[in-house]
Tab-separated table of C-alpha atoms in Angstrom:
chain	number	residue	atom	x	y	z
G	695	UNK	CA	61.507	100.405	87.502
G	696	UNK	CA	64.904	102.000	87.487
G	697	UNK	CA	68.459	100.712	87.868
G	698	UNK	CA	71.740	102.480	87.140
G	699	UNK	CA	74.637	100.476	85.723
G	700	UNK	CA	78.014	101.876	84.692
G	701	UNK	CA	78.698	105.613	84.639
G	702	UNK	CA	81.292	108.317	84.115
G	703	UNK	CA	81.694	111.949	85.150
G	704	UNK	CA	83.224	114.940	83.410
G	705	UNK	CA	85.801	117.016	85.275
G	706	UNK	CA	83.331	119.902	85.580
G	707	UNK	CA	79.962	120.246	87.266
G	708	UNK	CA	78.262	119.673	83.901
G	709	UNK	CA	77.060	116.412	82.406
G	710	UNK	CA	77.408	112.818	83.561
G	711	UNK	CA	76.892	109.759	81.371
G	712	UNK	CA	75.532	106.421	82.519
G	713	UNK	CA	73.866	103.233	81.408
G	714	UNK	CA	70.395	102.801	82.821
G	715	UNK	CA	67.514	100.358	82.772
G	716	UNK	CA	64.367	102.411	83.126
G	717	UNK	CA	60.889	102.735	81.716
G	718	UNK	CA	60.378	106.428	82.513
G	719	UNK	CA	63.676	108.293	82.155
G	720	UNK	CA	63.344	110.038	78.796
G	721	UNK	CA	59.765	110.859	77.837
G	722	UNK	CA	60.822	111.976	74.345
G	723	UNK	CA	61.575	108.365	73.407
G	724	UNK	CA	58.577	106.646	74.995
G	725	UNK	CA	59.169	103.031	75.925
G	726	UNK	CA	62.856	102.195	76.016
G	727	UNK	CA	64.330	98.877	74.947
G	728	UNK	CA	66.254	97.598	77.992
G	729	UNK	CA	69.602	99.084	78.956
G	730	UNK	CA	70.387	102.379	77.199
G	731	UNK	CA	72.980	105.140	77.691
G	732	UNK	CA	71.993	108.596	78.928
G	733	UNK	CA	73.591	111.917	79.758
G	734	UNK	CA	72.274	113.967	82.638
G	735	UNK	CA	73.168	117.610	83.114
G	736	UNK	CA	73.779	117.908	86.848
G	737	UNK	CA	73.034	121.647	86.881
G	738	UNK	CA	69.756	121.618	84.917
G	739	UNK	CA	68.559	118.069	85.605
G	740	UNK	CA	67.956	117.504	81.883
G	741	UNK	CA	68.306	113.850	80.805
G	742	UNK	CA	69.071	112.913	77.210
G	743	UNK	CA	69.138	109.489	75.572
G	744	UNK	CA	72.558	109.053	73.925
G	745	UNK	CA	72.316	105.557	72.450
G	746	UNK	CA	70.526	106.645	69.282
G	747	UNK	CA	71.379	106.771	65.603
G	748	UNK	CA	71.839	110.053	63.696
G	749	UNK	CA	68.054	110.528	63.285
G	750	UNK	CA	67.264	109.845	66.955
G	751	UNK	CA	66.063	106.222	66.879
G	752	UNK	CA	67.140	104.341	70.009
G	753	UNK	CA	69.505	101.379	69.836
G	754	UNK	CA	67.618	98.203	68.976
G	755	UNK	CA	69.532	96.138	71.518
G	756	UNK	CA	71.119	96.462	74.952
G	757	UNK	CA	73.747	99.144	75.586
G	758	UNK	CA	76.459	99.390	78.257
G	759	UNK	CA	79.809	100.778	79.331
G	760	UNK	CA	79.357	104.555	79.051
G	761	UNK	CA	82.302	106.978	79.240
G	762	UNK	CA	82.110	110.747	78.655
G	763	UNK	CA	84.755	113.253	77.527
G	764	UNK	CA	85.823	115.948	80.007
G	765	UNK	CA	83.936	118.691	78.156
G	766	UNK	CA	80.781	116.574	78.001
G	767	UNK	CA	80.594	116.649	74.204
G	768	UNK	CA	81.386	112.998	73.415
G	769	UNK	CA	80.149	109.731	74.898
G	770	UNK	CA	81.395	106.247	74.070
G	771	UNK	CA	79.466	103.066	74.777
G	772	UNK	CA	79.200	99.451	73.668
G	773	UNK	CA	76.265	97.624	72.120
G	774	UNK	CA	75.300	94.809	69.786
G	775	UNK	CA	72.592	97.034	68.299
G	776	UNK	CA	72.511	96.938	64.505
G	777	UNK	CA	70.677	100.193	63.735
G	778	UNK	CA	73.052	102.917	64.924
G	779	UNK	CA	75.142	103.287	61.759
G	780	UNK	CA	74.622	102.055	58.227
G	781	UNK	CA	76.445	98.870	57.325
G	782	UNK	CA	76.793	97.484	60.866
G	783	UNK	CA	75.959	93.908	59.995
G	784	UNK	CA	78.320	91.946	62.217
G	785	UNK	CA	76.781	90.132	65.162
G	786	UNK	CA	79.335	91.375	67.670
G	787	UNK	CA	79.392	94.106	70.276
G	788	UNK	CA	80.854	97.332	68.883
G	789	UNK	CA	82.137	100.481	70.581
G	790	UNK	CA	80.479	103.711	69.391
G	791	UNK	CA	81.307	107.384	69.854
G	792	UNK	CA	78.441	109.890	69.912
G	793	UNK	CA	78.855	113.652	69.405
G	794	UNK	CA	76.189	115.234	71.605
G	795	UNK	CA	76.303	118.543	69.711
G	796	UNK	CA	76.007	117.321	66.106
G	797	UNK	CA	74.331	113.967	66.803
G	798	UNK	CA	76.968	112.191	64.689
G	799	UNK	CA	77.684	108.615	65.719
G	800	UNK	CA	80.534	106.392	64.583
G	801	UNK	CA	81.822	102.879	65.204
G	802	UNK	CA	85.172	103.137	66.939
G	803	UNK	CA	85.973	99.418	67.143
G	804	UNK	CA	87.263	99.019	63.589
G	805	UNK	CA	90.584	98.616	61.877
G	806	UNK	CA	92.261	101.698	60.364
G	807	UNK	CA	90.253	101.221	57.141
G	808	UNK	CA	86.907	101.188	58.960
G	809	UNK	CA	86.363	97.414	58.824
G	810	UNK	CA	84.421	96.128	61.829
G	811	UNK	CA	85.202	92.945	63.740
G	812	UNK	CA	84.869	89.884	61.554
G	813	UNK	CA	85.341	87.359	64.302
G	814	UNK	CA	85.125	86.935	68.044
G	815	UNK	CA	86.949	84.269	69.966
G	816	UNK	CA	84.567	84.311	72.930
G	817	UNK	CA	81.212	85.010	71.273
G	818	UNK	CA	79.045	88.086	70.922
G	819	UNK	CA	80.959	90.388	73.297
G	820	UNK	CA	83.676	91.374	70.876
G	821	UNK	CA	84.504	95.027	71.711
G	822	UNK	CA	83.786	96.627	75.081
G	823	UNK	CA	85.101	98.517	78.132
G	824	UNK	CA	85.574	101.840	76.324
G	825	UNK	CA	87.289	104.874	77.839
G	826	UNK	CA	87.552	108.271	76.113
G	827	UNK	CA	90.242	110.968	76.373
G	828	UNK	CA	89.370	114.402	77.755
G	829	UNK	CA	89.042	115.981	74.302
G	830	UNK	CA	87.225	112.982	72.817
G	831	UNK	CA	89.882	112.237	70.198
G	832	UNK	CA	91.248	108.947	71.570
G	833	UNK	CA	89.184	105.946	72.593
G	834	UNK	CA	90.604	103.000	74.471
G	835	UNK	CA	88.711	99.693	74.346
G	836	UNK	CA	89.218	95.974	74.653
G	837	UNK	CA	88.299	93.405	72.051
G	838	UNK	CA	88.766	89.747	71.290
G	839	UNK	CA	88.532	90.423	67.549
G	840	UNK	CA	91.840	89.709	65.851
G	841	UNK	CA	91.420	91.652	62.600
G	842	UNK	CA	92.023	95.217	63.862
G	843	UNK	CA	95.829	95.096	63.587
G	844	UNK	CA	98.361	92.754	61.981
G	845	UNK	CA	99.845	89.915	64.025
G	846	UNK	CA	97.170	89.812	66.744
G	847	UNK	CA	97.580	86.111	67.390
G	848	UNK	CA	97.012	85.601	71.132
G	849	UNK	CA	93.381	84.402	70.690
G	850	UNK	CA	92.234	86.572	73.561
G	851	UNK	CA	91.171	90.048	74.589
G	852	UNK	CA	93.541	92.899	73.826
G	853	UNK	CA	93.464	96.615	74.594
G	854	UNK	CA	93.434	99.014	71.640
G	855	UNK	CA	93.579	102.796	71.283
G	856	UNK	CA	91.816	104.427	68.339
G	857	UNK	CA	92.509	107.939	67.082
G	858	UNK	CA	89.034	108.987	65.961
G	859	UNK	CA	90.403	111.877	63.894
G	860	UNK	CA	92.885	109.902	61.787
G	861	UNK	CA	91.334	106.428	62.114
G	862	UNK	CA	94.621	104.869	63.179
G	863	UNK	CA	94.478	102.054	65.722
G	864	UNK	CA	97.182	100.545	67.911
G	865	UNK	CA	97.272	97.428	70.033
G	866	UNK	CA	98.603	98.204	73.500
G	867	UNK	CA	98.836	94.745	75.018
G	868	UNK	CA	101.333	91.978	74.469
G	869	UNK	CA	100.787	89.532	71.642
G	870	UNK	CA	100.984	86.658	74.137
G	871	UNK	CA	98.902	87.965	77.038
G	872	UNK	CA	95.190	88.760	76.981
G	873	UNK	CA	93.906	91.936	78.688
G	874	UNK	CA	90.513	93.616	79.080
G	875	UNK	CA	90.090	96.548	81.472
G	876	UNK	CA	91.982	99.779	80.927
G	877	UNK	CA	91.516	103.518	81.318
G	878	UNK	CA	92.929	106.289	79.124
G	879	UNK	CA	94.629	109.444	80.384
G	880	UNK	CA	93.137	112.892	79.730
G	881	UNK	CA	95.527	113.612	76.856
G	882	UNK	CA	95.100	110.132	75.350
G	883	UNK	CA	98.796	109.262	75.497
G	884	UNK	CA	98.813	106.911	78.536
């Protein structure tokens, strides 16, 4: 069985990332748990499971919403998995960034001090719809959590941009209007 969900391409002929439901895509990980995120090198045909923790264990829950940086080094995705980074004990969907060279993985959907979502107005789909800048530094995502920035009082989804180098986070949508889908420019400034 095989079904492809969301996906994203780099601006070269190199890798492509996508979310996939399959039982036979990556033989190195045996039986996969539902939807997972993969990268496929278009030139070589090599497929690699991305939705893993630092030691290579696959996400213990469903994964979605893949986006890949232009150079193919970084992939962002969303999941409610609890085993990708230490200390992820909220019950909400988080956005993660994976470095395909080092294997490092980090939660992106946090406040500037690294605190994850502590609430969700609409349930377990707190942070989602991630988009990554060409160099992988900036990640845009939507969330209905209201503890990422001060004065987020609209009780709805907002769009945020996170600088993954400095940890700073900004809300991009109005405090009175909810928003979900957005896409970030290559340089991360629009």
